[in-house]
PDB file of C-alpha atoms and ligand atoms in Angstrom:
ATOM      1  CA  MET A 734     -35.150 -89.223  89.433  1.00 91.00           C
ATOM      2  CA  LEU A 735     -32.212 -88.487  87.113  1.00 97.00           C
ATOM      3  CA  LEU A 736     -29.695 -88.899  89.960  1.00 97.00           C
ATOM      4  CA  LYS A 737     -31.316 -91.755  91.896  1.00 96.00           C
ATOM      5  CA  ASN A 738     -28.902 -92.985  94.609  1.00 94.00           C
ATOM      6  CA  LYS A 739     -25.961 -90.996  93.232  1.00 98.00           C
ATOM      7  CA  VAL A 740     -23.652 -89.552  95.883  1.00 98.00           C
ATOM      8  CA  ALA A 741     -23.077 -85.879  95.072  1.00 98.00           C
ATOM      9  CA  ILE A 742     -20.703 -83.414  96.720  1.00 98.00           C
ATOM     10  CA  ILE A 743     -21.676 -79.745  96.359  1.00 99.00           C
ATOM     11  CA  THR A 744     -19.255 -77.093  97.609  1.00 99.00           C
ATOM     12  CA  GLY A 745     -20.512 -73.606  98.431  1.00 98.00           C
ATOM     13  CA  ALA A 746     -23.814 -75.353  99.184  1.00 98.00           C
ATOM     14  CA  ALA A 747     -25.011 -72.621 101.544  1.00 98.00           C
ATOM     15  CA  GLY A 748     -24.790 -69.963  98.821  1.00 98.00           C
ATOM     16  CA  GLY A 749     -27.471 -68.978  96.311  1.00 98.00           C
ATOM     17  CA  ILE A 750     -26.453 -71.234  93.413  1.00 98.00           C
ATOM     18  CA  GLY A 751     -25.247 -74.066  95.679  1.00 98.00           C
ATOM     19  CA  ARG A 752     -28.606 -74.167  97.507  1.00 98.00           C
ATOM     20  CA  ALA A 753     -30.475 -74.362  94.196  1.00 98.00           C
ATOM     21  CA  VAL A 754     -28.215 -77.194  92.995  1.00 98.00           C
ATOM     22  CA  ALA A 755     -28.801 -79.016  96.298  1.00 98.00           C
ATOM     23  CA  ARG A 756     -32.577 -78.739  95.861  1.00 98.00           C
ATOM     24  CA  PHE A 757     -32.519 -79.864  92.205  1.00 98.00           C
ATOM     25  CA  PHE A 758     -30.272 -82.814  93.117  1.00 98.00           C
ATOM     26  CA  ALA A 759     -32.433 -83.742  96.128  1.00 97.00           C
ATOM     27  CA  ASP A 760     -35.558 -83.697  93.943  1.00 97.00           C
ATOM     28  CA  SER A 761     -33.710 -85.953  91.476  1.00 97.00           C
ATOM     29  CA  GLY A 762     -32.956 -88.609  94.080  1.00 96.00           C
ATOM     30  CA  ALA A 763     -29.299 -87.867  94.893  1.00 97.00           C
ATOM     31  CA  GLN A 764     -27.663 -88.489  98.257  1.00 97.00           C
ATOM     32  CA  LEU A 765     -26.195 -85.089  99.145  1.00 98.00           C
ATOM     33  CA  VAL A 766     -22.937 -83.988 100.721  1.00 98.00           C
ATOM     34  CA  LEU A 767     -23.094 -80.246 101.373  1.00 98.00           C
ATOM     35  CA  ILE A 768     -19.877 -78.354 102.034  1.00 98.00           C
ATOM     36  CA  ASP A 769     -19.460 -74.739 103.111  1.00 98.00           C
ATOM     37  CA  LEU A 770     -17.797 -72.555 105.727  1.00 98.00           C
ATOM     38  CA  ASP A 771     -20.758 -72.003 108.017  1.00 95.00           C
ATOM     39  CA  GLU A 772     -22.452 -74.874 109.853  1.00 97.00           C
ATOM     40  CA  ALA A 773     -25.586 -72.899 110.746  1.00 97.00           C
ATOM     41  CA  ALA A 774     -26.091 -71.907 107.112  1.00 97.00           C
ATOM     42  CA  LEU A 775     -25.668 -75.531 106.000  1.00 98.00           C
ATOM     43  CA  ASN A 776     -28.258 -76.641 108.566  1.00 96.00           C
ATOM     44  CA  GLN A 777     -30.690 -74.076 107.136  1.00 97.00           C
ATOM     45  CA  VAL A 778     -30.182 -75.565 103.675  1.00 97.00           C
ATOM     46  CA  ILE A 779     -30.914 -79.040 105.029  1.00 97.00           C
ATOM     47  CA  ALA A 780     -34.065 -77.732 106.741  1.00 95.00           C
ATOM     48  CA  SER A 781     -35.299 -76.398 103.384  1.00 95.00           C
ATOM     49  CA  LEU A 782     -34.854 -79.741 101.583  1.00 96.00           C
ATOM     50  CA  PRO A 783     -37.505 -82.436 101.167  1.00 92.00           C
ATOM     51  CA  GLU A 784     -37.928 -84.907 104.046  1.00 92.00           C
ATOM     52  CA  LYS A 785     -35.956 -87.685 102.340  1.00 87.00           C
ATOM     53  CA  SER A 786     -32.865 -85.434 102.159  1.00 91.00           C
ATOM     54  CA  LYS A 787     -32.803 -84.525 105.847  1.00 86.00           C
ATOM     55  CA  ASN A 788     -30.072 -87.141 106.384  1.00 87.00           C
ATOM     56  CA  SER A 789     -27.680 -85.378 103.983  1.00 95.00           C
ATOM     57  CA  LEU A 790     -24.096 -85.111 105.148  1.00 97.00           C
ATOM     58  CA  THR A 791     -22.854 -81.593 105.931  1.00 98.00           C
ATOM     59  CA  ILE A 792     -19.167 -80.795 106.175  1.00 98.00           C
ATOM     60  CA  VAL A 793     -17.661 -77.502 107.306  1.00 98.00           C
ATOM     61  CA  ALA A 794     -14.492 -76.976 105.292  1.00 98.00           C
ATOM     62  CA  ASP A 795     -12.414 -74.250 103.693  1.00 98.00           C
ATOM     63  CA  VAL A 796     -12.295 -75.387 100.056  1.00 98.00           C
ATOM     64  CA  ALA A 797      -8.966 -73.601  99.587  1.00 98.00           C
ATOM     65  CA  ASP A 798      -7.284 -75.641 102.319  1.00 98.00           C
ATOM     66  CA  GLU A 799      -5.682 -78.905 101.195  1.00 98.00           C
ATOM     67  CA  SER A 800      -6.042 -80.715 104.519  1.00 98.00           C
ATOM     68  CA  ASP A 801      -9.727 -79.681 104.819  1.00 98.00           C
ATOM     69  CA  VAL A 802     -10.386 -80.977 101.308  1.00 98.00           C
ATOM     70  CA  LYS A 803      -8.588 -84.285 101.915  1.00 98.00           C
ATOM     71  CA  SER A 804     -10.407 -84.892 105.155  1.00 98.00           C
ATOM     72  CA  ALA A 805     -13.786 -83.916 103.612  1.00 98.00           C
ATOM     73  CA  VAL A 806     -13.351 -86.396 100.749  1.00 98.00           C
ATOM     74  CA  ALA A 807     -12.162 -89.097 103.165  1.00 98.00           C
ATOM     75  CA  SER A 808     -15.292 -88.536 105.342  1.00 98.00           C
ATOM     76  CA  VAL A 809     -17.557 -88.905 102.319  1.00 98.00           C
ATOM     77  CA  LEU A 810     -15.856 -92.147 101.279  1.00 98.00           C
ATOM     78  CA  ARG A 811     -16.053 -93.489 104.860  1.00 97.00           C
ATOM     79  CA  GLN A 812     -19.774 -92.763 104.990  1.00 97.00           C
ATOM     80  CA  PHE A 813     -20.889 -93.724 101.456  1.00 97.00           C
ATOM     81  CA  ASP A 814     -17.998 -95.697  99.970  1.00 97.00           C
ATOM     82  CA  ARG A 815     -18.330 -93.817  96.698  1.00 98.00           C
ATOM     83  CA  ILE A 816     -18.600 -90.383  95.053  1.00 98.00           C
ATOM     84  CA  ASP A 817     -20.515 -90.124  91.780  1.00 98.00           C
ATOM     85  CA  ILE A 818     -20.751 -86.351  91.317  1.00 98.00           C
ATOM     86  CA  LEU A 819     -18.680 -83.338  92.358  1.00 99.00           C
ATOM     87  CA  VAL A 820     -19.960 -79.779  91.892  1.00 99.00           C
ATOM     88  CA  ASN A 821     -17.288 -77.175  92.584  1.00 99.00           C
ATOM     89  CA  CYS A 822     -19.483 -74.174  93.336  1.00 99.00           C
ATOM     90  CA  ALA A 823     -17.824 -72.304  96.241  1.00 98.00           C
ATOM     91  CA  GLY A 824     -16.480 -68.940  95.183  1.00 98.00           C
ATOM     92  CA  ILE A 825     -15.885 -65.356  96.209  1.00 98.00           C
ATOM     93  CA  CYS A 826     -16.037 -62.175  94.185  1.00 97.00           C
ATOM     94  CA  LYS A 827     -15.097 -58.572  94.797  1.00 94.00           C
ATOM     95  CA  MET A 828     -15.713 -55.406  92.806  1.00 93.00           C
ATOM     96  CA  ILE A 829     -12.355 -53.672  92.941  1.00 95.00           C
ATOM     97  CA  SER A 830     -10.028 -51.664  90.720  1.00 95.00           C
ATOM     98  CA  ILE A 831      -6.810 -53.408  89.724  1.00 95.00           C
ATOM     99  CA  LEU A 832      -4.811 -50.674  91.465  1.00 95.00           C
ATOM    100  CA  ASP A 833      -6.429 -51.616  94.783  1.00 96.00           C
ATOM    101  CA  ILE A 834      -5.811 -55.364  94.591  1.00 97.00           C
ATOM    102  CA  GLU A 835      -3.116 -56.332  97.079  1.00 98.00           C
ATOM    103  CA  VAL A 836      -1.157 -59.560  96.619  1.00 98.00           C
ATOM    104  CA  ALA A 837      -2.885 -61.196  99.610  1.00 98.00           C
ATOM    105  CA  GLU A 838      -6.279 -60.457  98.091  1.00 97.00           C
ATOM    106  CA  TRP A 839      -5.176 -61.774  94.659  1.00 98.00           C
ATOM    107  CA  ASP A 840      -3.927 -64.967  96.306  1.00 98.00           C
ATOM    108  CA  ARG A 841      -7.114 -65.488  98.342  1.00 98.00           C
ATOM    109  CA  ILE A 842      -9.386 -65.141  95.291  1.00 98.00           C
ATOM    110  CA  MET A 843      -7.183 -67.549  93.334  1.00 98.00           C
ATOM    111  CA  ALA A 844      -7.145 -70.003  96.251  1.00 98.00           C
ATOM    112  CA  VAL A 845     -10.901 -70.043  96.854  1.00 98.00           C
ATOM    113  CA  ASN A 846     -11.996 -69.934  93.197  1.00 98.00           C
ATOM    114  CA  LEU A 847      -9.286 -71.927  91.413  1.00 99.00           C
ATOM    115  CA  ARG A 848      -7.056 -73.860  93.824  1.00 98.00           C
ATOM    116  CA  SER A 849     -10.206 -75.333  95.398  1.00 99.00           C
ATOM    117  CA  VAL A 850     -11.309 -76.729  92.047  1.00 99.00           C
ATOM    118  CA  PHE A 851      -7.901 -78.353  91.601  1.00 98.00           C
ATOM    119  CA  LEU A 852      -7.843 -79.747  95.164  1.00 98.00           C
ATOM    120  CA  PHE A 853     -11.349 -81.241  95.156  1.00 98.00           C
ATOM    121  CA  SER A 854     -11.106 -82.528  91.589  1.00 98.00           C
ATOM    122  CA  LYS A 855      -7.759 -84.208  92.300  1.00 98.00           C
ATOM    123  CA  GLU A 856      -9.014 -86.031  95.410  1.00 98.00           C
ATOM    124  CA  VAL A 857     -12.269 -87.085  93.788  1.00 98.00           C
ATOM    125  CA  PHE A 858     -10.728 -88.010  90.419  1.00 98.00           C
ATOM    126  CA  ARG A 859      -8.383 -90.466  92.153  1.00 96.00           C
ATOM    127  CA  HIS A 860     -11.440 -92.309  93.437  1.00 97.00           C
ATOM    128  CA  MET A 861     -13.631 -91.925  90.298  1.00 98.00           C
ATOM    129  CA  ARG A 862     -10.797 -93.232  88.134  1.00 98.00           C
ATOM    130  CA  ASP A 863     -10.797 -96.537  90.005  1.00 96.00           C
ATOM    131  CA  ARG A 864     -14.576 -96.867  89.545  1.00 97.00           C
ATOM    132  CA  ARG A 865     -14.513 -95.766  85.896  1.00 98.00           C
ATOM    133  CA  TYR A 866     -17.484 -93.464  86.602  1.00 98.00           C
ATOM    134  CA  GLY A 867     -17.948 -89.852  87.629  1.00 98.00           C
ATOM    135  CA  LYS A 868     -19.195 -86.377  86.802  1.00 98.00           C
ATOM    136  CA  ILE A 869     -17.305 -83.224  87.757  1.00 99.00           C
ATOM    137  CA  ILE A 870     -19.023 -79.885  87.164  1.00 99.00           C
ATOM    138  CA  ASN A 871     -17.192 -76.639  87.836  1.00 99.00           C
ATOM    139  CA  ILE A 872     -18.922 -73.281  88.165  1.00 99.00           C
ATOM    140  CA  ALA A 873     -16.958 -70.744  86.122  1.00 98.00           C
ATOM    141  CA  SER A 874     -18.370 -67.347  85.103  1.00 98.00           C
ATOM    142  CA  ALA A 875     -19.158 -65.207  82.079  1.00 97.00           C
ATOM    143  CA  ALA A 876     -16.540 -62.885  83.602  1.00 97.00           C
ATOM    144  CA  ALA A 877     -13.911 -65.373  82.427  1.00 98.00           C
ATOM    145  CA  LYS A 878     -14.871 -64.636  78.824  1.00 97.00           C
ATOM    146  CA  ILE A 879     -15.470 -60.871  78.862  1.00 95.00           C
ATOM    147  CA  GLY A 880     -13.253 -59.709  81.720  1.00 95.00           C
ATOM    148  CA  GLY A 881     -16.167 -59.093  84.088  1.00 89.00           C
ATOM    149  CA  LEU A 882     -18.997 -56.554  84.275  1.00 82.00           C
ATOM    150  CA  ALA A 883     -18.287 -55.808  87.906  1.00 80.00           C
ATOM    151  CA  ALA A 884     -15.819 -58.341  89.146  1.00 92.00           C
ATOM    152  CA  GLY A 885     -12.177 -57.554  89.840  1.00 96.00           C
ATOM    153  CA  ALA A 886      -9.529 -58.762  87.386  1.00 97.00           C
ATOM    154  CA  HIS A 887      -8.443 -61.419  89.869  1.00 98.00           C
ATOM    155  CA  TYR A 888     -11.944 -62.924  89.894  1.00 98.00           C
ATOM    156  CA  SER A 889     -12.182 -62.999  86.098  1.00 98.00           C
ATOM    157  CA  ALA A 890      -8.684 -64.493  85.816  1.00 98.00           C
ATOM    158  CA  SER A 891      -9.487 -67.169  88.415  1.00 98.00           C
ATOM    159  CA  LYS A 892     -12.607 -68.191  86.485  1.00 98.00           C
ATOM    160  CA  ALA A 893     -10.668 -68.288  83.196  1.00 98.00           C
ATOM    161  CA  GLY A 894      -8.369 -70.700  85.039  1.00 98.00           C
ATOM    162  CA  VAL A 895     -11.407 -72.810  85.978  1.00 99.00           C
ATOM    163  CA  ILE A 896     -12.379 -73.059  82.302  1.00 98.00           C
ATOM    164  CA  CYS A 897      -8.933 -74.209  81.201  1.00 98.00           C
ATOM    165  CA  PHE A 898      -8.602 -76.592  84.160  1.00 99.00           C
ATOM    166  CA  THR A 899     -11.971 -78.103  83.193  1.00 99.00           C
ATOM    167  CA  LYS A 900     -10.742 -78.818  79.657  1.00 98.00           C
ATOM    168  CA  SER A 901      -7.382 -80.212  80.807  1.00 98.00           C
ATOM    169  CA  LEU A 902      -8.992 -82.547  83.333  1.00 98.00           C
ATOM    170  CA  ALA A 903     -11.662 -83.567  80.801  1.00 98.00           C
ATOM    171  CA  LEU A 904      -8.876 -84.726  78.459  1.00 98.00           C
ATOM    172  CA  GLN A 905      -7.224 -86.826  81.161  1.00 98.00           C
ATOM    173  CA  ALA A 906     -10.466 -88.167  82.630  1.00 98.00           C
ATOM    174  CA  ALA A 907     -12.045 -89.263  79.344  1.00 98.00           C
ATOM    175  CA  ALA A 908     -10.073 -92.515  79.320  1.00 98.00           C
ATOM    176  CA  TYR A 909     -11.875 -93.452  82.552  1.00 98.00           C
ATOM    177  CA  LYS A 910     -15.372 -92.486  81.287  1.00 97.00           C
ATOM    178  CA  ILE A 911     -15.451 -89.499  83.655  1.00 98.00           C
ATOM    179  CA  ASN A 912     -17.195 -86.366  82.388  1.00 98.00           C
ATOM    180  CA  VAL A 913     -15.707 -82.999  83.339  1.00 99.00           C
ATOM    181  CA  ASN A 914     -17.653 -79.888  82.366  1.00 99.00           C
ATOM    182  CA  ALA A 915     -18.248 -76.313  83.491  1.00 99.00           C
ATOM    183  CA  VAL A 916     -21.264 -74.060  83.697  1.00 98.00           C
ATOM    184  CA  CYS A 917     -20.579 -70.398  82.974  1.00 98.00           C
ATOM    185  CA  PRO A 918     -23.288 -68.267  84.603  1.00 98.00           C
ATOM    186  CA  GLY A 919     -23.877 -64.641  83.787  1.00 97.00           C
ATOM    187  CA  PRO A 920     -25.068 -62.366  86.612  1.00 97.00           C
ATOM    188  CA  THR A 921     -27.376 -64.367  88.869  1.00 98.00           C
ATOM    189  CA  LYS A 922     -29.606 -63.243  91.750  1.00 98.00           C
ATOM    190  CA  THR A 923     -27.716 -64.412  94.843  1.00 98.00           C
ATOM    191  CA  GLU A 924     -26.026 -62.928  97.900  1.00 97.00           C
ATOM    192  CA  MET A 925     -22.962 -62.354  95.689  1.00 96.00           C
ATOM    193  CA  THR A 926     -24.734 -59.924  93.347  1.00 96.00           C
ATOM    194  CA  ASN A 927     -26.981 -58.479  96.089  1.00 95.00           C
ATOM    195  CA  ALA A 928     -23.768 -57.038  97.496  1.00 94.00           C
ATOM    196  CA  TRP A 929     -23.336 -54.939  94.332  1.00 93.00           C
ATOM    197  CA  GLY A 930     -26.382 -52.771  95.129  1.00 94.00           C
ATOM    198  CA  GLN A 931     -29.652 -52.144  93.304  1.00 96.00           C
ATOM    199  CA  GLN A 932     -28.444 -49.434  90.900  1.00 96.00           C
ATOM    200  CA  THR A 933     -25.485 -51.471  89.656  1.00 94.00           C
ATOM    201  CA  ASN A 934     -27.672 -54.527  89.240  1.00 96.00           C
ATOM    202  CA  ASN A 935     -30.231 -52.539  87.233  1.00 97.00           C
ATOM    203  CA  ASP A 936     -27.480 -51.149  85.000  1.00 96.00           C
ATOM    204  CA  PHE A 937     -25.994 -54.600  84.383  1.00 95.00           C
ATOM    205  CA  ALA A 938     -29.378 -56.229  83.761  1.00 97.00           C
ATOM    206  CA  ASP A 939     -29.865 -53.678  80.995  1.00 97.00           C
ATOM    207  CA  LYS A 940     -26.758 -55.003  79.203  1.00 96.00           C
ATOM    208  CA  ILE A 941     -28.191 -58.551  79.087  1.00 97.00           C
ATOM    209  CA  PRO A 942     -30.303 -59.359  75.991  1.00 98.00           C
ATOM    210  CA  PHE A 943     -32.919 -61.002  78.283  1.00 98.00           C
ATOM    211  CA  LYS A 944     -32.860 -57.790  80.399  1.00 98.00           C
ATOM    212  CA  GLN A 945     -32.782 -59.707  83.668  1.00 98.00           C
ATOM    213  CA  TYR A 946     -30.420 -61.668  85.871  1.00 98.00           C
ATOM    214  CA  ALA A 947     -30.507 -65.441  85.978  1.00 98.00           C
ATOM    215  CA  HIS A 948     -32.408 -67.116  88.791  1.00 98.00           C
ATOM    216  CA  PRO A 949     -30.224 -69.640  90.682  1.00 98.00           C
ATOM    217  CA  ASP A 950     -32.584 -72.364  89.403  1.00 98.00           C
ATOM    218  CA  ASP A 951     -31.505 -71.523  85.829  1.00 98.00           C
ATOM    219  CA  ILE A 952     -27.940 -72.436  86.755  1.00 99.00           C
ATOM    220  CA  ALA A 953     -28.996 -75.496  88.778  1.00 99.00           C
ATOM    221  CA  ALA A 954     -30.952 -76.883  85.806  1.00 98.00           C
ATOM    222  CA  ALA A 955     -27.807 -76.794  83.651  1.00 98.00           C
ATOM    223  CA  VAL A 956     -25.741 -78.405  86.426  1.00 99.00           C
ATOM    224  CA  LEU A 957     -28.331 -81.161  86.831  1.00 98.00           C
ATOM    225  CA  PHE A 958     -28.234 -81.919  83.107  1.00 98.00           C
ATOM    226  CA  LEU A 959     -24.433 -82.206  83.113  1.00 98.00           C
ATOM    227  CA  ALA A 960     -24.531 -84.363  86.271  1.00 98.00           C
ATOM    228  CA  SER A 961     -26.983 -86.786  84.693  1.00 98.00           C
ATOM    229  CA  ASP A 962     -26.334 -89.646  82.308  1.00 97.00           C
ATOM    230  CA  ASN A 963     -28.281 -87.670  79.673  1.00 98.00           C
ATOM    231  CA  ALA A 964     -24.985 -85.802  79.236  1.00 98.00           C
ATOM    232  CA  ARG A 965     -22.861 -88.957  79.138  1.00 98.00           C
ATOM    233  CA  TYR A 966     -21.186 -88.066  75.819  1.00 98.00           C
ATOM    234  CA  ILE A 967     -20.486 -84.440  76.771  1.00 98.00           C
ATOM    235  CA  THR A 968     -17.099 -83.577  78.231  1.00 98.00           C
ATOM    236  CA  GLY A 969     -14.879 -80.498  78.249  1.00 98.00           C
ATOM    237  CA  GLU A 970     -17.968 -78.375  77.564  1.00 98.00           C
ATOM    238  CA  ILE A 971     -18.275 -74.853  78.948  1.00 98.00           C
ATOM    239  CA  LEU A 972     -22.026 -74.310  79.088  1.00 98.00           C
ATOM    240  CA  ASP A 973     -23.100 -70.643  79.001  1.00 98.00           C
ATOM    241  CA  VAL A 974     -26.208 -69.756  81.027  1.00 98.00           C
ATOM    242  CA  ASN A 975     -26.311 -66.002  80.670  1.00 98.00           C
ATOM    243  CA  GLY A 976     -29.444 -64.700  78.924  1.00 98.00           C
ATOM    244  CA  GLY A 977     -27.419 -63.919  75.800  1.00 98.00           C
ATOM    245  CA  LEU A 978     -24.753 -61.753  77.474  1.00 97.00           C
ATOM    246  CA  VAL A 979     -21.933 -63.769  75.888  1.00 96.00           C
ATOM    247  CA  MET A 980     -22.331 -65.865  72.758  1.00 96.00           C
ATOM    248  CA  ASP A 981     -19.280 -67.771  71.604  1.00 93.00           C
TER     249      ASP A 981
HETATM  250  P1  LIG B1492     -22.786 -66.969  97.126  1.00 64.42           P
HETATM  251  O1  LIG B1492     -24.248 -66.901  97.336  1.00 64.42           O
HETATM  252  O2  LIG B1492     -21.910 -65.952  97.756  1.00 64.42           O
HETATM  253  O3  LIG B1492     -22.307 -68.442  97.528  1.00 64.42           O
HETATM  254  C1  LIG B1492     -20.969 -68.813  97.596  1.00 64.42           C
HETATM  255  C2  LIG B1492     -20.835 -69.776  98.752  1.00 64.42           C
HETATM  256  O4  LIG B1492     -19.466 -70.239  98.805  1.00 64.42           O
HETATM  257  C3  LIG B1492     -21.135 -69.106 100.086  1.00 64.42           C
HETATM  258  O5  LIG B1492     -21.966 -69.923 100.887  1.00 64.42           O
HETATM  259  C4  LIG B1492     -19.755 -68.950 100.694  1.00 64.42           C
HETATM  260  O6  LIG B1492     -19.738 -68.969 102.109  1.00 64.42           O
HETATM  261  C5  LIG B1492     -19.063 -70.192 100.160  1.00 64.42           C
HETATM  262  N1  LIG B1492     -17.618 -70.062 100.297  1.00 64.42           N
HETATM  263  C6  LIG B1492     -16.855 -68.955 100.069  1.00 64.42           C
HETATM  264  N2  LIG B1492     -15.574 -69.206 100.361  1.00 64.42           N
HETATM  265  C7  LIG B1492     -15.516 -70.491 100.773  1.00 64.42           C
HETATM  266  C8  LIG B1492     -14.462 -71.314 101.231  1.00 64.42           C
HETATM  267  N3  LIG B1492     -13.208 -70.865 101.307  1.00 64.42           N
HETATM  268  N4  LIG B1492     -14.745 -72.581 101.602  1.00 64.42           N
HETATM  269  C9  LIG B1492     -16.014 -73.044 101.557  1.00 64.42           C
HETATM  270  N5  LIG B1492     -17.062 -72.305 101.125  1.00 64.42           N
HETATM  271  C10 LIG B1492     -16.817 -71.034 100.751  1.00 64.42           C
HETATM  272  O7  LIG B1492     -22.467 -66.918  95.576  1.00 64.42           O
HETATM  273  P2  LIG B1492     -23.184 -67.603  94.340  1.00 64.42           P
HETATM  274  O8  LIG B1492     -23.684 -66.514  93.485  1.00 64.42           O
HETATM  275  O9  LIG B1492     -24.074 -68.699  94.779  1.00 64.42           O
HETATM  276  O10 LIG B1492     -21.900 -68.205  93.610  1.00 64.42           O
HETATM  277  C11 LIG B1492     -21.678 -69.605  93.426  1.00 64.42           C
HETATM  278  C12 LIG B1492     -20.628 -69.776  92.351  1.00 64.42           C
HETATM  279  O11 LIG B1492     -21.126 -69.218  91.128  1.00 64.42           O
HETATM  280  C13 LIG B1492     -19.327 -69.041  92.652  1.00 64.42           C
HETATM  281  O12 LIG B1492     -18.236 -69.835  92.232  1.00 64.42           O
HETATM  282  C14 LIG B1492     -19.433 -67.796  91.795  1.00 64.42           C
HETATM  283  O13 LIG B1492     -18.166 -67.275  91.473  1.00 64.42           O
HETATM  284  C15 LIG B1492     -20.167 -68.322  90.592  1.00 64.42           C
HETATM  285  N6  LIG B1492     -20.843 -67.304  89.810  1.00 64.42           N
HETATM  286  C16 LIG B1492     -21.802 -66.519  90.393  1.00 64.42           C
HETATM  287  C17 LIG B1492     -22.417 -65.541  89.609  1.00 64.42           C
HETATM  288  C18 LIG B1492     -23.469 -64.621  90.171  1.00 64.42           C
HETATM  289  O14 LIG B1492     -23.819 -63.653  89.499  1.00 64.42           O
HETATM  290  N7  LIG B1492     -24.024 -64.873  91.338  1.00 64.42           N
HETATM  291  C19 LIG B1492     -22.080 -65.395  88.264  1.00 64.42           C
HETATM  292  C20 LIG B1492     -21.101 -66.220  87.732  1.00 64.42           C
HETATM  293  C21 LIG B1492     -20.500 -67.177  88.512  1.00 64.42           C
HETATM  294  P3  LIG B1492     -19.790 -67.543 102.899  1.00 64.42           P
HETATM  295  O15 LIG B1492     -21.057 -66.896 102.479  1.00 64.42           O
HETATM  296  O16 LIG B1492     -19.757 -67.973 104.331  1.00 64.42           O
HETATM  297  O17 LIG B1492     -18.577 -66.799 102.447  1.00 64.42           O
END
C-alpha cells in the first residue's frame, strides 16, 4: 500500500501505459482521478480495476486545452481537497517524414505532448506548493534521446521538451519538497506501437538488447516507485525503462 489514501491524477488513463499505471496505483491504495478524451474508454478502465477503486473520478478533458485542464484540476480539488500525485501520461505519436509534417500537425503534437505537461504541472504545482508535498511524474520517451526509431521529429522534439521541463520544474519545486521526475520508456506494447504494424515492431525489437518491447507494467512499476515516498530524495531524474536501447 505504497500510495495509501494518496490522490493521484493520471492523464491518458485510457491508453496502454495509463491503464497500467492506474492498476498499479489502485493496487497500492491510491484514490484515482483518470483523465482522457473518451468517456466510454475511461469507464472500461474503471470496470477493470479492483472493487475498491470503482468510485474513482473520471474526467473527460483535452489535456492540450487550458480551460479543460483548469476545470479538471478544480473538479479534483472540489471533490478531494488535495492532489498528491500527478502523472502526465497522455500523448500522441506519428510515424512521418519531416517533409510531410505540416505546421498544424507540428503544433498539435507539441500541444498534446508538451503544452499539456506545462498546463497540468502549473495548475497542480500551485496547489502542491501550498501543501509542501507532491509528486509529478512525466512520461517522456527514449525518442527524446536518440531522435526516435519510428516517431516523427516533432514527437521526439516534444519529448525532449518534456525532459527539460521536468528538470526546470524540479529545480523550482525542490524548495517546497515536491519531487518532479520523468520516466523515459523505450518501445512499449500499447495501441500506440500496435499502429506501427507487426513487421516494423519486429525490426525495432531486434535493435533492443533485451530483444523485446516493454510491457506497460514495466513502465507502471517505475512510475509507482517515483510516486512513492521511497523516492523522496529523487528529483529531476529521467528514469530510462528501455531494455538497454539507450544507456546514458
Ligand atoms: P496510447 O495507448 O495511445 O495512450 C495514450 C492515451 O492518451 C490515449 O488514451 C489517448 O486517447 C490519450 N490522449 C491523446 N490525446 C489526448 C488529449 N489531447 N487529451 C487527453 N487524452 C489524450 O499510448 P501509450 O503507449 O500508452 O503512451 C502513453 C505515453 O507514453 C505517451 O505520452 C507516449 O508518448 C509515451 N511513450 C509511449 C511509448 C510506447 O512505445 N508505447 C514509448 C515511449 C513513450 P485516444 O486514444 O482517444 O487518442
